[in-house]
Amino acid sequence: MKAETSGFKLHDMLLLIGLEGRTGELVVESGNNIGTLLFHDGKILLAFSPYTRTIGDILVEQGVLTDGELLDVLKQQLIGPHMPTGMLLQKTGKVTFKAIEIMVQEQIRRAIKDFNEWSPLEFSFVQKDIRSFDGIHLPVYEFLPPDIAKAAFVFVEGMANVFGPSATMSAPVTKP
């Protein structure tokens, strides 16, 4: 879907995916730039833009890891059952879960900042079986402008009043 013809912006797509609790991959394109956001139950697990630096590279630059240690971890990732790099780095004992969480969340924020600077935008969402390995995520509402977040809250609150707090949107409406 082309953003300039549909009128949708990135925050609109994030809102829809979050409200619907979708799981899958949102691909964001602009010219030669391609990025991706991975979602599970409407929460952002990972985001990649062509300009996003990897956690391993950042840790090497900070002197937490050597190039050799990072290469060992990346080799483990290739030969073993797939695990995110952050989890493998945590197993080395040189990096804490909290440090990995902060870095992954910063990667997401930086990628979304990149996407917001691209123009024109095209979106495609593919439902995929994406699962969280470690519970690290960010809520979509962090990236919504305050007026959009408020409007979404009012909408959801209104729907809860119509359907009741335990009803789902797909439940048929019956009158007593």
XYZ file of C-alpha atoms in Angstrom:
176
model
C 0.000 0.000 0.000
C 1.416 3.369 -0.955
C 1.248 5.859 1.888
C 0.908 8.896 -0.361
C -2.179 7.527 -2.135
C -3.768 5.786 0.862
C -3.242 8.684 3.253
C -1.839 6.308 5.883
C 1.298 7.216 7.775
C 3.593 4.913 9.691
C 1.888 5.730 12.987
C -1.471 4.761 11.434
C -0.111 1.350 10.495
C 1.381 0.898 13.971
C -1.954 1.798 15.547
C -3.880 -0.691 13.389
C -1.420 -3.504 14.055
C -1.410 -2.734 17.779
C -5.193 -2.459 18.103
C -5.740 -5.687 16.208
C -2.979 -7.445 18.156
C -1.451 -8.713 14.927
C 1.541 -10.993 14.591
C 3.739 -10.712 11.533
C 6.103 -8.481 9.602
C 5.517 -4.919 8.428
C 7.791 -4.066 5.516
C 8.422 -0.337 5.038
C 9.852 0.844 1.718
C 10.914 4.136 0.220
C 12.913 4.185 -2.984
C 15.893 1.889 -2.426
C 15.358 1.800 1.345
C 13.696 -1.260 2.828
C 13.071 -1.797 6.515
C 11.060 -4.176 8.604
C 9.224 -4.344 11.914
C 8.386 -7.662 13.570
C 5.261 -7.893 15.726
C 3.831 -10.406 18.159
C 0.330 -9.792 19.488
C 0.555 -6.147 18.418
C 3.851 -5.453 20.211
C 7.027 -4.525 18.350
C 9.732 -7.150 18.888
C 12.388 -6.005 16.427
C 12.957 -3.341 13.803
C 15.604 -3.083 11.123
C 16.431 -0.236 8.808
C 19.395 -0.162 6.423
C 20.997 2.290 8.851
C 20.457 0.336 12.078
C 23.661 -0.786 13.746
C 23.733 -4.299 15.146
C 23.994 -4.967 18.857
C 27.187 -6.937 18.317
C 28.858 -4.053 16.487
C 27.845 -1.613 19.208
C 29.251 -3.887 21.927
C 32.557 -4.228 20.047
C 32.764 -0.440 19.639
C 32.100 -0.019 23.365
C 34.874 -2.489 24.189
C 32.493 -4.966 25.850
C 33.355 -7.657 23.268
C 36.265 -8.294 20.953
C 35.763 -8.930 17.244
C 36.730 -12.565 17.839
C 34.151 -13.026 20.612
C 31.457 -11.554 18.403
C 32.433 -13.845 15.511
C 32.257 -16.864 17.839
C 28.731 -15.882 18.870
C 27.675 -15.363 15.246
C 29.088 -18.795 14.311
C 27.081 -20.356 17.149
C 24.000 -18.675 15.748
C 24.594 -20.238 12.326
C 25.250 -23.818 13.464
C 22.887 -24.185 16.398
C 19.175 -23.803 16.798
C 18.287 -20.216 15.994
C 18.608 -17.862 18.923
C 18.804 -14.080 18.764
C 22.295 -12.653 18.975
C 21.417 -10.891 22.228
C 20.540 -14.177 23.933
C 23.787 -15.766 22.788
C 25.760 -12.737 23.954
C 24.026 -12.924 27.311
C 25.158 -16.556 27.653
C 28.785 -15.385 27.417
C 28.247 -13.555 30.712
C 29.684 -10.319 29.310
C 26.288 -8.732 28.723
C 23.252 -8.604 30.994
C 19.656 -9.105 29.918
C 18.898 -5.498 30.874
C 21.700 -4.239 28.607
C 20.381 -6.316 25.694
C 16.834 -5.114 26.359
C 17.930 -1.467 26.317
C 19.877 -1.982 23.081
C 17.054 -3.805 21.283
C 14.558 -1.133 22.332
C 16.935 1.568 21.116
C 17.311 -0.273 17.784
C 13.522 -0.244 17.407
C 13.317 3.463 18.233
C 16.109 4.389 15.816
C 14.642 2.299 12.977
C 11.204 3.880 13.415
C 12.840 7.309 13.487
C 14.526 6.408 10.172
C 11.240 5.214 8.655
C 9.495 8.442 9.681
C 12.102 10.416 7.726
C 11.548 8.448 4.510
C 9.222 9.753 1.842
C 7.237 8.480 0.048
C 6.429 5.336 2.040
C 4.985 2.009 0.984
C 3.778 -0.627 3.460
C 3.046 -4.300 3.285
C 2.073 -6.506 6.206
C 2.590 -10.253 6.092
C 1.107 -12.457 8.780
C 3.839 -14.778 10.056
C 4.306 -16.986 13.068
C 6.677 -14.715 14.955
C 7.380 -15.463 18.581
C 9.200 -13.590 21.267
C 12.356 -15.337 22.460
C 12.936 -13.172 25.481
C 9.971 -10.903 26.189
C 11.739 -7.787 24.871
C 9.304 -5.530 23.047
C 7.930 -2.015 22.785
C 4.270 -1.044 22.650
C 3.096 0.710 19.498
C 1.561 3.557 21.476
C 5.055 4.846 22.245
C 5.277 5.918 18.600
C 1.862 7.527 18.250
C 1.421 11.291 18.265
C -0.477 12.315 21.448
C -3.618 13.349 19.543
C -3.770 9.998 17.706
C -3.167 8.057 20.944
C -5.947 10.009 22.665
C -8.373 9.407 19.786
C -7.549 5.679 19.830
C -8.114 5.541 23.581
C -11.499 7.265 23.248
C -12.447 4.846 20.450
C -11.460 1.745 22.433
C -13.186 3.061 25.543
C -16.334 3.689 23.493
C -16.218 0.180 22.051
C -15.858 -1.264 25.549
C -19.005 0.655 26.541
C -20.895 -0.776 23.559
C -19.730 -4.381 23.818
C -18.909 -4.574 27.529
C -15.493 -5.093 29.073
C -15.323 -8.857 28.449
C -16.800 -8.886 24.929
C -14.672 -9.088 21.828
C -15.063 -7.032 18.710
C -16.159 -10.151 16.798
C -18.914 -11.030 19.242
C -22.401 -10.445 17.864
C -24.307 -7.578 19.399
C -27.538 -8.783 21.005
C -30.091 -6.667 22.757
C -31.683 -7.893 25.975
